[in-house]
Short mmCIF file of C-alpha atoms in Angstrom, two decimals:
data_model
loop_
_atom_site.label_atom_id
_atom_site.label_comp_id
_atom_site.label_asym_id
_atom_site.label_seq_id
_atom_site.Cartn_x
_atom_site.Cartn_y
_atom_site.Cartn_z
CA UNK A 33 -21.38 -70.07 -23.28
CA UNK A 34 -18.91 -67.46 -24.34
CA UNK A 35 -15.34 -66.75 -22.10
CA UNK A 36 -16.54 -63.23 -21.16
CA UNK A 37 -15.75 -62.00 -17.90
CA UNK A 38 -18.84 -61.41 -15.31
CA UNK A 39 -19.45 -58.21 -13.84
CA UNK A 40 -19.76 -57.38 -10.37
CA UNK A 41 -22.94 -56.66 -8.95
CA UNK A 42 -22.97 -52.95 -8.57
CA UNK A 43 -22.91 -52.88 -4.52
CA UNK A 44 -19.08 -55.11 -4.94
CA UNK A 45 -17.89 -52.05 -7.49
CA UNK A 46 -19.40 -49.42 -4.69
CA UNK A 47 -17.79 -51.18 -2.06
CA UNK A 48 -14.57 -51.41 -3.82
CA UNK A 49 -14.55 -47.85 -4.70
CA UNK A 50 -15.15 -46.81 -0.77
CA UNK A 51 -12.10 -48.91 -0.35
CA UNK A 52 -9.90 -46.36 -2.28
CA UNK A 53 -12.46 -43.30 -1.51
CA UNK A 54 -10.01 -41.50 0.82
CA UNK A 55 -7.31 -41.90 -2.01
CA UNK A 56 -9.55 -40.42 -4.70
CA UNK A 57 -10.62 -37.49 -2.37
CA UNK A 58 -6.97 -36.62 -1.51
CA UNK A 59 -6.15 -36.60 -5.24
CA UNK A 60 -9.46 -33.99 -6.07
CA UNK A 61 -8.15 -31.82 -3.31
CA UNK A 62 -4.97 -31.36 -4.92
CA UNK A 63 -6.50 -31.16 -8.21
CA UNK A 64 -8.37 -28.00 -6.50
CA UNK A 65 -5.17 -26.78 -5.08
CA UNK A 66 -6.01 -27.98 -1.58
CA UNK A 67 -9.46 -25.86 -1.14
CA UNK A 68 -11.81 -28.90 0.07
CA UNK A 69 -15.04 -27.89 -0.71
CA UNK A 70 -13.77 -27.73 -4.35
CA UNK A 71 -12.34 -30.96 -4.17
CA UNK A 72 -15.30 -32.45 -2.66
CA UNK A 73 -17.36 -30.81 -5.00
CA UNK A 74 -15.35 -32.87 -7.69
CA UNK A 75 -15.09 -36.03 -5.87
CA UNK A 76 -19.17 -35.46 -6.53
CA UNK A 77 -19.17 -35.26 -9.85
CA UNK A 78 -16.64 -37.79 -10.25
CA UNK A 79 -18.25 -40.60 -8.34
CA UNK A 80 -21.75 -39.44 -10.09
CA UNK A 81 -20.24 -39.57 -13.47
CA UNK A 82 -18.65 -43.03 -12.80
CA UNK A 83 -21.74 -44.68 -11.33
CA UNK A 84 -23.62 -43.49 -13.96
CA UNK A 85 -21.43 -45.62 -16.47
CA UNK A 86 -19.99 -48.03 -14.30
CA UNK A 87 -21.14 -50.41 -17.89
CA UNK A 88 -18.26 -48.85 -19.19
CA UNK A 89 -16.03 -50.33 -16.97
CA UNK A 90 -13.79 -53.14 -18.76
CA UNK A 91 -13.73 -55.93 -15.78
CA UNK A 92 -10.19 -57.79 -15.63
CA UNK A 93 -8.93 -53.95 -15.65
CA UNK A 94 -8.19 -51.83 -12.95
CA UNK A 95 -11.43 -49.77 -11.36
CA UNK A 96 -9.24 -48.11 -9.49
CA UNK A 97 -6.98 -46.76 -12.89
CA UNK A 98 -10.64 -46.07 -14.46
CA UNK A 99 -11.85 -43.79 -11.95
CA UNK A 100 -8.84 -41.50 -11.06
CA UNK A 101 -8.85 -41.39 -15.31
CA UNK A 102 -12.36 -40.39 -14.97
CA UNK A 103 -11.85 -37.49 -12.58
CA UNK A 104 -9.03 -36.53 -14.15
CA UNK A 105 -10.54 -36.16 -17.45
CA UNK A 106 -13.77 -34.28 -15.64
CA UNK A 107 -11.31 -32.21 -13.73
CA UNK A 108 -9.90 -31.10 -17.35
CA UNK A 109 -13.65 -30.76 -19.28
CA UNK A 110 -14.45 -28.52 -15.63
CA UNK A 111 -11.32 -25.99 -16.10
CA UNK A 112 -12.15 -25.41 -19.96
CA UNK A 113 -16.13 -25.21 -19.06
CA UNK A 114 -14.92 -22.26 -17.17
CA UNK A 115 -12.44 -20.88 -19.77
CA UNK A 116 -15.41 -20.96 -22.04
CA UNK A 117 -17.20 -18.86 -19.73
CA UNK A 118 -13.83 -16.36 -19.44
CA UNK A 119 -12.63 -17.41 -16.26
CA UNK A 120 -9.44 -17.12 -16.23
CA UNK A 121 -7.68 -20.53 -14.94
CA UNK A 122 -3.61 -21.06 -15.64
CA UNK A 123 -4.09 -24.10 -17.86
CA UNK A 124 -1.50 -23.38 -20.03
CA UNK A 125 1.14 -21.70 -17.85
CA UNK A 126 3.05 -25.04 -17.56
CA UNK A 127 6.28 -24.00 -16.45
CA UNK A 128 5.47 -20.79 -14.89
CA UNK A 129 7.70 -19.99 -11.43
CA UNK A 130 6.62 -16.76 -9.25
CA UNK A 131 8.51 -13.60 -10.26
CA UNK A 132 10.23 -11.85 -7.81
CA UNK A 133 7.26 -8.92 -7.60
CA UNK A 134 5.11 -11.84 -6.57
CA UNK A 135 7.21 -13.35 -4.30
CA UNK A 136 8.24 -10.22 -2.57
CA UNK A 137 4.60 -9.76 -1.45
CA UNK A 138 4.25 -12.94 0.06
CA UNK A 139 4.99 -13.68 3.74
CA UNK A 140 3.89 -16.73 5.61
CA UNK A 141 3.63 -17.26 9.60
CA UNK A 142 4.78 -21.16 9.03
CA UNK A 143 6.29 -23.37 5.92
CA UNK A 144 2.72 -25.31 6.19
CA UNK A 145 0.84 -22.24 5.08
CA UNK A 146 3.24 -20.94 2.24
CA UNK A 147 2.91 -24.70 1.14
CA UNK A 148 -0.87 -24.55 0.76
CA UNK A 149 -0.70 -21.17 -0.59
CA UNK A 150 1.58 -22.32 -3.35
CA UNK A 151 -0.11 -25.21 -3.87
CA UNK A 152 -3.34 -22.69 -4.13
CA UNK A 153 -1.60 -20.47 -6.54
CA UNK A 154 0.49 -22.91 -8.81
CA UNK A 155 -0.08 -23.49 -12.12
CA UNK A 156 -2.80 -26.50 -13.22
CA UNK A 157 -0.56 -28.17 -14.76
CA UNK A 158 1.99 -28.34 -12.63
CA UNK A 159 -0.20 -29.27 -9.63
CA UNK A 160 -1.78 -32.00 -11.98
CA UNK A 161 1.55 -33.68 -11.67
CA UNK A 162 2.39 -32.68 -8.40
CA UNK A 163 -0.73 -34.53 -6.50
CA UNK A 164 -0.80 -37.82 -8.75
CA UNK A 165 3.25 -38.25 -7.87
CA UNK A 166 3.63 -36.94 -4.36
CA UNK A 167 0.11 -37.07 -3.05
CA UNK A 168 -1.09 -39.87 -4.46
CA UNK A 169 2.21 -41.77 -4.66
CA UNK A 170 1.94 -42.62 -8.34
CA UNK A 171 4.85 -43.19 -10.14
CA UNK A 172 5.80 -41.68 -13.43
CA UNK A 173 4.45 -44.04 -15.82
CA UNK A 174 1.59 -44.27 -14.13
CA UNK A 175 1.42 -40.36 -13.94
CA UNK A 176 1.89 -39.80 -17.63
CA UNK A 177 -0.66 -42.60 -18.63
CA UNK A 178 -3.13 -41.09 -16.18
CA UNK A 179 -3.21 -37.35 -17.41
CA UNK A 180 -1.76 -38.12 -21.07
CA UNK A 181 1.63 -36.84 -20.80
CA UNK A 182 5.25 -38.14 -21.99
CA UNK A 183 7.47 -39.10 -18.77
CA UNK A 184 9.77 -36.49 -19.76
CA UNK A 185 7.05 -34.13 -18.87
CA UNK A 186 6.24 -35.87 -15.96
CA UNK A 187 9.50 -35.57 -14.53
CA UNK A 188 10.27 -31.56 -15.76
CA UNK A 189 6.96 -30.63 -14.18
CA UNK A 190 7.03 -32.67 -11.06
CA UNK A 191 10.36 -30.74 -10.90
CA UNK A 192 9.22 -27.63 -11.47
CA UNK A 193 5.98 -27.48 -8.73
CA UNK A 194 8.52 -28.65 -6.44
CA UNK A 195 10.51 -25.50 -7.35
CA UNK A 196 7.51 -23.41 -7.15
CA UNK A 197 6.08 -24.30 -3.24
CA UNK A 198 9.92 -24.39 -2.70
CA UNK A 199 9.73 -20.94 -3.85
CA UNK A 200 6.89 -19.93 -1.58
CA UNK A 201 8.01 -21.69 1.25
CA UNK A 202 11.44 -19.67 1.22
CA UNK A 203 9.20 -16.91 2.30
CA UNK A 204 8.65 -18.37 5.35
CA UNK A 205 9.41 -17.71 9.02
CA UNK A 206 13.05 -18.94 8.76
CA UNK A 207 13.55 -16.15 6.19
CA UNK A 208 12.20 -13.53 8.78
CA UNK A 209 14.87 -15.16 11.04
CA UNK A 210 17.46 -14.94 9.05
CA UNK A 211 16.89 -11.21 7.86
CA UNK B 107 13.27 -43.24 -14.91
CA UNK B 108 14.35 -44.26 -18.41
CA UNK B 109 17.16 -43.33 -20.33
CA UNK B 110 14.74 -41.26 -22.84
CA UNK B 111 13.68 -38.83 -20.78
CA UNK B 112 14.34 -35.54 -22.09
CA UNK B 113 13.57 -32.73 -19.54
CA UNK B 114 14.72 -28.75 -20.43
CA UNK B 115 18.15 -28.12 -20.46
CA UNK B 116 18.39 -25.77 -17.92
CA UNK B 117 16.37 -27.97 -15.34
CA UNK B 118 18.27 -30.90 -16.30
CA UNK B 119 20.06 -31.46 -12.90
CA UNK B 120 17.26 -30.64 -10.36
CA UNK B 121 14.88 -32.87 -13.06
CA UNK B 122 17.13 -35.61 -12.59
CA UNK B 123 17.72 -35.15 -8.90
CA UNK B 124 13.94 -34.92 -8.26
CA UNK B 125 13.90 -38.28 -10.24
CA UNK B 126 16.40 -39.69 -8.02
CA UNK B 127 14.15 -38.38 -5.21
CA UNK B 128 11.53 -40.69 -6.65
CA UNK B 129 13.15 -43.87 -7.61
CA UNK B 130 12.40 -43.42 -11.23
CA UNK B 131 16.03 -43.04 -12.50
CA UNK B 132 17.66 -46.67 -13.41
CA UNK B 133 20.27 -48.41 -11.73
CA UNK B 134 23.38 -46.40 -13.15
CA UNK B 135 21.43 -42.94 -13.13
CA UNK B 136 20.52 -43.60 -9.30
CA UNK B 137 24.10 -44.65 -8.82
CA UNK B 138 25.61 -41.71 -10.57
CA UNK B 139 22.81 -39.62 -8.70
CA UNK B 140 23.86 -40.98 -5.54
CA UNK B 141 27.68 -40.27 -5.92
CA UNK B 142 27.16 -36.63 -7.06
CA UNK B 143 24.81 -36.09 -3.61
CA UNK B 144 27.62 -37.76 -1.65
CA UNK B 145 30.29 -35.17 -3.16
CA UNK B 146 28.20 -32.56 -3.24
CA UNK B 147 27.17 -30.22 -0.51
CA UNK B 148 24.77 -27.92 -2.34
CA UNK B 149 23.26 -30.56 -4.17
CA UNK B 150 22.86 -32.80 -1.07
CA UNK B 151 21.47 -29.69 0.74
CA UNK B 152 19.17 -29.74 -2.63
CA UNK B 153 17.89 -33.25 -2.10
CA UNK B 154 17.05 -32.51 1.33
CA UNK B 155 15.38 -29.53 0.25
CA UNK B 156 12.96 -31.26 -1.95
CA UNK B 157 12.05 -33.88 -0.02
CA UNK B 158 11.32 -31.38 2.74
CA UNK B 159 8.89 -30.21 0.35
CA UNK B 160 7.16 -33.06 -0.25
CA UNK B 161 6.66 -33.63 3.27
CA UNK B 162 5.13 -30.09 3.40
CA UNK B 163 3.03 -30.90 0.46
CA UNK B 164 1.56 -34.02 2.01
CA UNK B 165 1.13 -32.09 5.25
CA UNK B 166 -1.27 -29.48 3.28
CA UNK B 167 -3.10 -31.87 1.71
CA UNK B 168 -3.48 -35.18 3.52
CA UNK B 169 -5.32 -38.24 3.59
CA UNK B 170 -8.07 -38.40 5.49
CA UNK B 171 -11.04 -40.61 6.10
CA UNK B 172 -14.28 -39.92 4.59
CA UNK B 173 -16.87 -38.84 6.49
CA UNK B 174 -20.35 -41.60 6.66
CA UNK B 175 -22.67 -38.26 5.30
CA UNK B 176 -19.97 -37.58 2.74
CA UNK B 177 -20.16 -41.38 1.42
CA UNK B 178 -24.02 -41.26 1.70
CA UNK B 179 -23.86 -37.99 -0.32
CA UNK B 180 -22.23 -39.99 -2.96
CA UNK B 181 -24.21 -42.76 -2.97
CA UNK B 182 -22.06 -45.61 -1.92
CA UNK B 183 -23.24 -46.02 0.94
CA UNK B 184 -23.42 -49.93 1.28
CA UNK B 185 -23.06 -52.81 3.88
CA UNK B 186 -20.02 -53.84 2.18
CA UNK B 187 -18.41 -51.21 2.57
CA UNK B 188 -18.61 -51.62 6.41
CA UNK B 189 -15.50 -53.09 8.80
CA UNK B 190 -16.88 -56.86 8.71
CA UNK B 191 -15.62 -57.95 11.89
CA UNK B 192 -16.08 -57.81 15.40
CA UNK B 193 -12.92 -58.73 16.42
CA UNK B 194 -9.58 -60.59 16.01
CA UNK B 195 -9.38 -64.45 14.51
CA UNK B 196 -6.30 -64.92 16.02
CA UNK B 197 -5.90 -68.33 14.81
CA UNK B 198 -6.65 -67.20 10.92
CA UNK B 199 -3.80 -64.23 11.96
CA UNK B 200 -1.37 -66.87 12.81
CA UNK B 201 -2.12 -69.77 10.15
CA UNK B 202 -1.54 -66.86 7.55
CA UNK B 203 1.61 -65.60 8.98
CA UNK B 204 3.34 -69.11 9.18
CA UNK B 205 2.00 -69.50 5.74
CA UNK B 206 3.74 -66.19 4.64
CA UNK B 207 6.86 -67.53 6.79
CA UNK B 208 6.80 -70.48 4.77
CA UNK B 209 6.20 -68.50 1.12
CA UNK B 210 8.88 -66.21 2.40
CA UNK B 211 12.55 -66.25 1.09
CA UNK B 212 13.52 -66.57 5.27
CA UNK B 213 17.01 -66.21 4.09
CA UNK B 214 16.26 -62.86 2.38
CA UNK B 215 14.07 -60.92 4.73
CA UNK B 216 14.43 -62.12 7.84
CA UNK B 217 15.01 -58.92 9.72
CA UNK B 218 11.58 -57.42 7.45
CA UNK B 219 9.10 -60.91 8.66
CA UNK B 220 9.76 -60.33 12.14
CA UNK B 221 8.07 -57.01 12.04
CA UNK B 222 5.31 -57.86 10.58
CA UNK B 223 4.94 -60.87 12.72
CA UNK B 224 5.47 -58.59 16.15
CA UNK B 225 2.64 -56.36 14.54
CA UNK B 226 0.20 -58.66 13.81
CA UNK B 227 1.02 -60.18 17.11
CA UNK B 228 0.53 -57.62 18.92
CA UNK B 229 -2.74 -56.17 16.83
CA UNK B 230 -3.95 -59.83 16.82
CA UNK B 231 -3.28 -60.38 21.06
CA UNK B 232 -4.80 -57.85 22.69
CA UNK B 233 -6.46 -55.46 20.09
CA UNK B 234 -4.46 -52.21 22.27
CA UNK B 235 -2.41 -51.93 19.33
CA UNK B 236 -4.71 -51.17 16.57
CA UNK B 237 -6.80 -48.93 19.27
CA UNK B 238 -3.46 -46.89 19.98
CA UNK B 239 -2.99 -47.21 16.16
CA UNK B 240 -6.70 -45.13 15.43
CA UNK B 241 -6.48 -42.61 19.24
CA UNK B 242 -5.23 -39.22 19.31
CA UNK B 243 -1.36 -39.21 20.10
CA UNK B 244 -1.46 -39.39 23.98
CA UNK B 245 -5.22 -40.24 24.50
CA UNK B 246 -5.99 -42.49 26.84
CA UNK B 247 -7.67 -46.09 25.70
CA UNK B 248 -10.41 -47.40 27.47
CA UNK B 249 -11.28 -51.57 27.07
CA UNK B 250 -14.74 -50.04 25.73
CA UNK B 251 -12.96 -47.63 22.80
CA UNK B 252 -10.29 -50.52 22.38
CA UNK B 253 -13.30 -52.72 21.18
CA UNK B 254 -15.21 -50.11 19.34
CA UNK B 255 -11.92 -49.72 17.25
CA UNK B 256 -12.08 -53.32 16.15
CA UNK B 257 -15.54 -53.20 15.54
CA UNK B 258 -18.49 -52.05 13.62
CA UNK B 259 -19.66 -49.07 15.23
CA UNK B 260 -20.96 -46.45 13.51
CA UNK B 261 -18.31 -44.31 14.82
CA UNK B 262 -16.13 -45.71 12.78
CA UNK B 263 -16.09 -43.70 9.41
CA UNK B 264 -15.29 -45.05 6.23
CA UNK B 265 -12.43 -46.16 4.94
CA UNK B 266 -13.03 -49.62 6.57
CA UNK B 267 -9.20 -50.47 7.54
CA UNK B 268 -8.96 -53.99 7.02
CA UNK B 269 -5.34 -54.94 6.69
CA UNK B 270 -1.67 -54.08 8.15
CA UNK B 271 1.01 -54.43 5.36
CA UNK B 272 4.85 -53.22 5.82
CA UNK B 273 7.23 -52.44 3.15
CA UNK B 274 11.02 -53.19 3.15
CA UNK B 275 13.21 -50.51 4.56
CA UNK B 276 13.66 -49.22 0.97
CA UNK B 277 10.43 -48.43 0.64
CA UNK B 278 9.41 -44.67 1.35
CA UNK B 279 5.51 -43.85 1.81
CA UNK B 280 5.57 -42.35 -1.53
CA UNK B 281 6.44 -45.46 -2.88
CA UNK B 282 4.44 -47.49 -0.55
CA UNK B 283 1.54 -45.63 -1.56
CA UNK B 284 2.25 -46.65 -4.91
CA UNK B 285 2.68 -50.40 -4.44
CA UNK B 286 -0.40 -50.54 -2.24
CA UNK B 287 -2.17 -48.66 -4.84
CA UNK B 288 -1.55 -50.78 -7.71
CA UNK B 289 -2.10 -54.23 -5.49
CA UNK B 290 -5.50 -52.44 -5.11
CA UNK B 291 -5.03 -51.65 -1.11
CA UNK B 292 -5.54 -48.23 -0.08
CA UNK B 293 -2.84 -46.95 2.91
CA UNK B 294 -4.37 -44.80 5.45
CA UNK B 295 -2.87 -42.14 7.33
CA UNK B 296 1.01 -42.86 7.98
CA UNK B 297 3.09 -46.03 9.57
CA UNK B 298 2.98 -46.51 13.35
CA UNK B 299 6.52 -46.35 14.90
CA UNK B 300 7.46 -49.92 14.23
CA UNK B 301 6.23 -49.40 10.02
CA UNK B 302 3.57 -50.59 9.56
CA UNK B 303 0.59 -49.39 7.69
CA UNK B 304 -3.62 -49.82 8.25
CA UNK B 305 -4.52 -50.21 4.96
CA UNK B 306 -8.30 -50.45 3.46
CA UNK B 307 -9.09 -53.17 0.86
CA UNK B 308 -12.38 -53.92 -0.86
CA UNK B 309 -13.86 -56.47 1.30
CA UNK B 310 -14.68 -59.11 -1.53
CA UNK B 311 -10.80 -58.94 -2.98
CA UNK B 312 -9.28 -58.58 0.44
CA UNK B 313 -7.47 -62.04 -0.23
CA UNK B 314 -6.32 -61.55 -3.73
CA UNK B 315 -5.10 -58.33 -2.70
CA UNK B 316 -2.83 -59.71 0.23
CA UNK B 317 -1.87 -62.17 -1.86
CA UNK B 318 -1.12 -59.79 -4.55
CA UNK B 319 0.76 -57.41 -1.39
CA UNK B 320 2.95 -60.99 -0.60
CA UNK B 321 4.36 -61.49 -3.57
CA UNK B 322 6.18 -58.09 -3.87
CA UNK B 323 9.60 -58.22 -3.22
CA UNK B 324 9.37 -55.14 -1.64
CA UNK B 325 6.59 -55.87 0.96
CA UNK B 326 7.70 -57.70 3.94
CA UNK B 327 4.25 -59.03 4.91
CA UNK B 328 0.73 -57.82 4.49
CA UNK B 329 -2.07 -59.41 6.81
CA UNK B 330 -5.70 -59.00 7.38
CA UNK B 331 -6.62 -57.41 10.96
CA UNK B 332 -10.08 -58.97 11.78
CA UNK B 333 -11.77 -62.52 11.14
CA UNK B 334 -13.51 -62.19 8.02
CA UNK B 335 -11.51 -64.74 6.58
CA UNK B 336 -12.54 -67.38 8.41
#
């Protein structure tokens, strides 16, 4: 007898993974920028991908930490399937804030819309950082071991999406008031 | 946050202050931080700012449960993934509350155990509680929905809330989300008035979860809400 560790049966892994389901759909929505049939449409994939190599798993580690890797990584693979196929996605526009043309055409009935709409229009990499810290509540280690980044970039990002909705939401009904 | 964090120089101070935001900087960063808001009108204005932000971000994107078709779609559908119990142990409640009394530094927290005590009183007594906890703000409560709350009905949509658990009054959801998250609980929704959280946990590791949830210094109690532990 050898001191491996025994699986779970694949029903305990499933149920676990319900457990934290809600979780792992809030994070692909704000992967997708907050459109929901997007996100769904990666929590799909995601949970497909996983069961089908739930072997890969390492029990004694976290199946949570595996799976939100997982999507992560298929959320990447997804945006450069469709640069391959020359749709344009903002992967590499890090640090990108609106410009002032852009933000002069924007106007928003409430500071909940211009927040969606900025989450909708923001930069993928900034939004990567954005939903792991402040939607999911992850904190910046965990954030930089999740989508491979150094904390320093954690932190300048996470700073920088909060610059950008704060950008949007400025165009909001409190700055029709105060005109 | 540690000391080698190197963010761009002209984002250096809103970096930092977002950082602060987070409690990620260290204990003489955070202090410093906290000083400089204190002194600072436009940077306290700042702070607010952001974490105004956050709550808008949250707001756009929240947490919801998932939907029975949705899990089906994704193939976990599974028994245990269904809320176990029909309703309350009240005894198992109490014998694990005393026994978190008793692993409890009482001299430490006292004024954090006697709100998770009153809420898993209260959840544990009658069952109103948790019903209030899952209605529409203002709904009424009938004995019937009160029960269907607790139970296994197939109204109920997954995630099966299993657990209460409330964080020390330095805790913010951001962070509680985070502490939950790595014990391997999953918070749902937002705290009720008095703090405290329904949280989901895999029903096999429910106990070594808790347990897990206990021993944080920064969680003043975390119990289960129905009698599968018996």
């Amino acid at each position: 007898m050898t001191g491996t560790v025994t699986k779970p049966a694949d029903e305990d892994l499933r149920g676990r993974i319900v457990a934290f389901l809600p979780r792992l759909r809030r994070f692909c929505r704000g992967l997708a920028g907050g459109d929901g049939d997007r996100g769904d449409d990666l929590l799909q994939a995601a949970v497909e991908r996983a069961l089908s190599r739930l072997d890969q798993w390492q029990p004694g580690t976290s199946l949570e930490n595996w799976m939100f890797k997982l999507t992560s990584n298929l959320h990447i693979d997804q945006i450069r399937s469709l640069r391959a196929r020359g749709i344009a996605v903002d992967i590499d526009e890090a640090t990108d804030l609106p410009g002032v043309d852009e933000l002069e055409r924007l106007e928003f009935r409430s500071e909940l819309e211009a927040a969606r709409a900025a989450l909708a229009a923001m930069p993928q990499d900034l939004r990567n950082v954005m939903t792991a810290v402040v939607l999911d509540g992850r904190s910046y280690r965990d954030t930089a071991q999740l989508l491979d980044l150094p904390i320093g970039t954690v932190m300048s990002r996470l700073s920088r999406a909060r610059q950008f909705v704060d950008s949007y939401v400025r165009r909001g009904p409190e700055r029709m008031v105060a005109a | 946050m540690n000391r080698n964090m190197t963010p761009p120089e002209g984002d250096a101070q809103d970096s930092r202050l977002s950082a602060w935001l987070d409690g990620e900087l260290d204990t003489d960063g955070a202090q410093a931080m906290s000083e400089l808001v204190t002194s600072d009108e436009t940077l306290a204005a700042r702070a607010q700012r952001m974490s105004r932000i956050d709550d808008l971000v949250r707001a756009a994107v929240p947490e919801e449960s998932v939907p029975d078709a949705l899990v089906a779609r994704l193939g976990l559908s599974t028994p245990a993934a269904a809320p176990s119990a029909e309703i309350v142990d009240l005894s198992a409640v109490r014998r694990q509350r005393e026994e978190h009394r008793r692993a409890a530094a009482p001299a430490a927290r006292p004024r954090l155990l006697w709100r998770i005590a009153a809420q898993v009183a209260v959840i544990g007594g009658v069952g109103v509680a948790a019903a209030l906890w899952f209605a529409p703000h203002g709904a009424s409560v009938s004995q019937s929905d009160e029960y269907r709350t607790l139970s296994n009905h197939p109204q109920v949509s997954a995630p099966a809330v299993n657990a209460v658990v409330i964080f020390g009054d330095a805790v913010d959801p951001a962070a509680a989300h985070r502490i939950a998250g790595a014990a391997g609980a999953n918070l749902i929704g937002t705290p009720n008035a008095a703090g405290a959280w329904k949280a989901a946990i895999a029903p096999g590791r429910r106990d070594d979860v808790l347990s897990t949830l206990r021993a944080d210094p920064r969680v003043a109690g975390a119990e289960p809400i129905d009698g599968a532990n018996r």
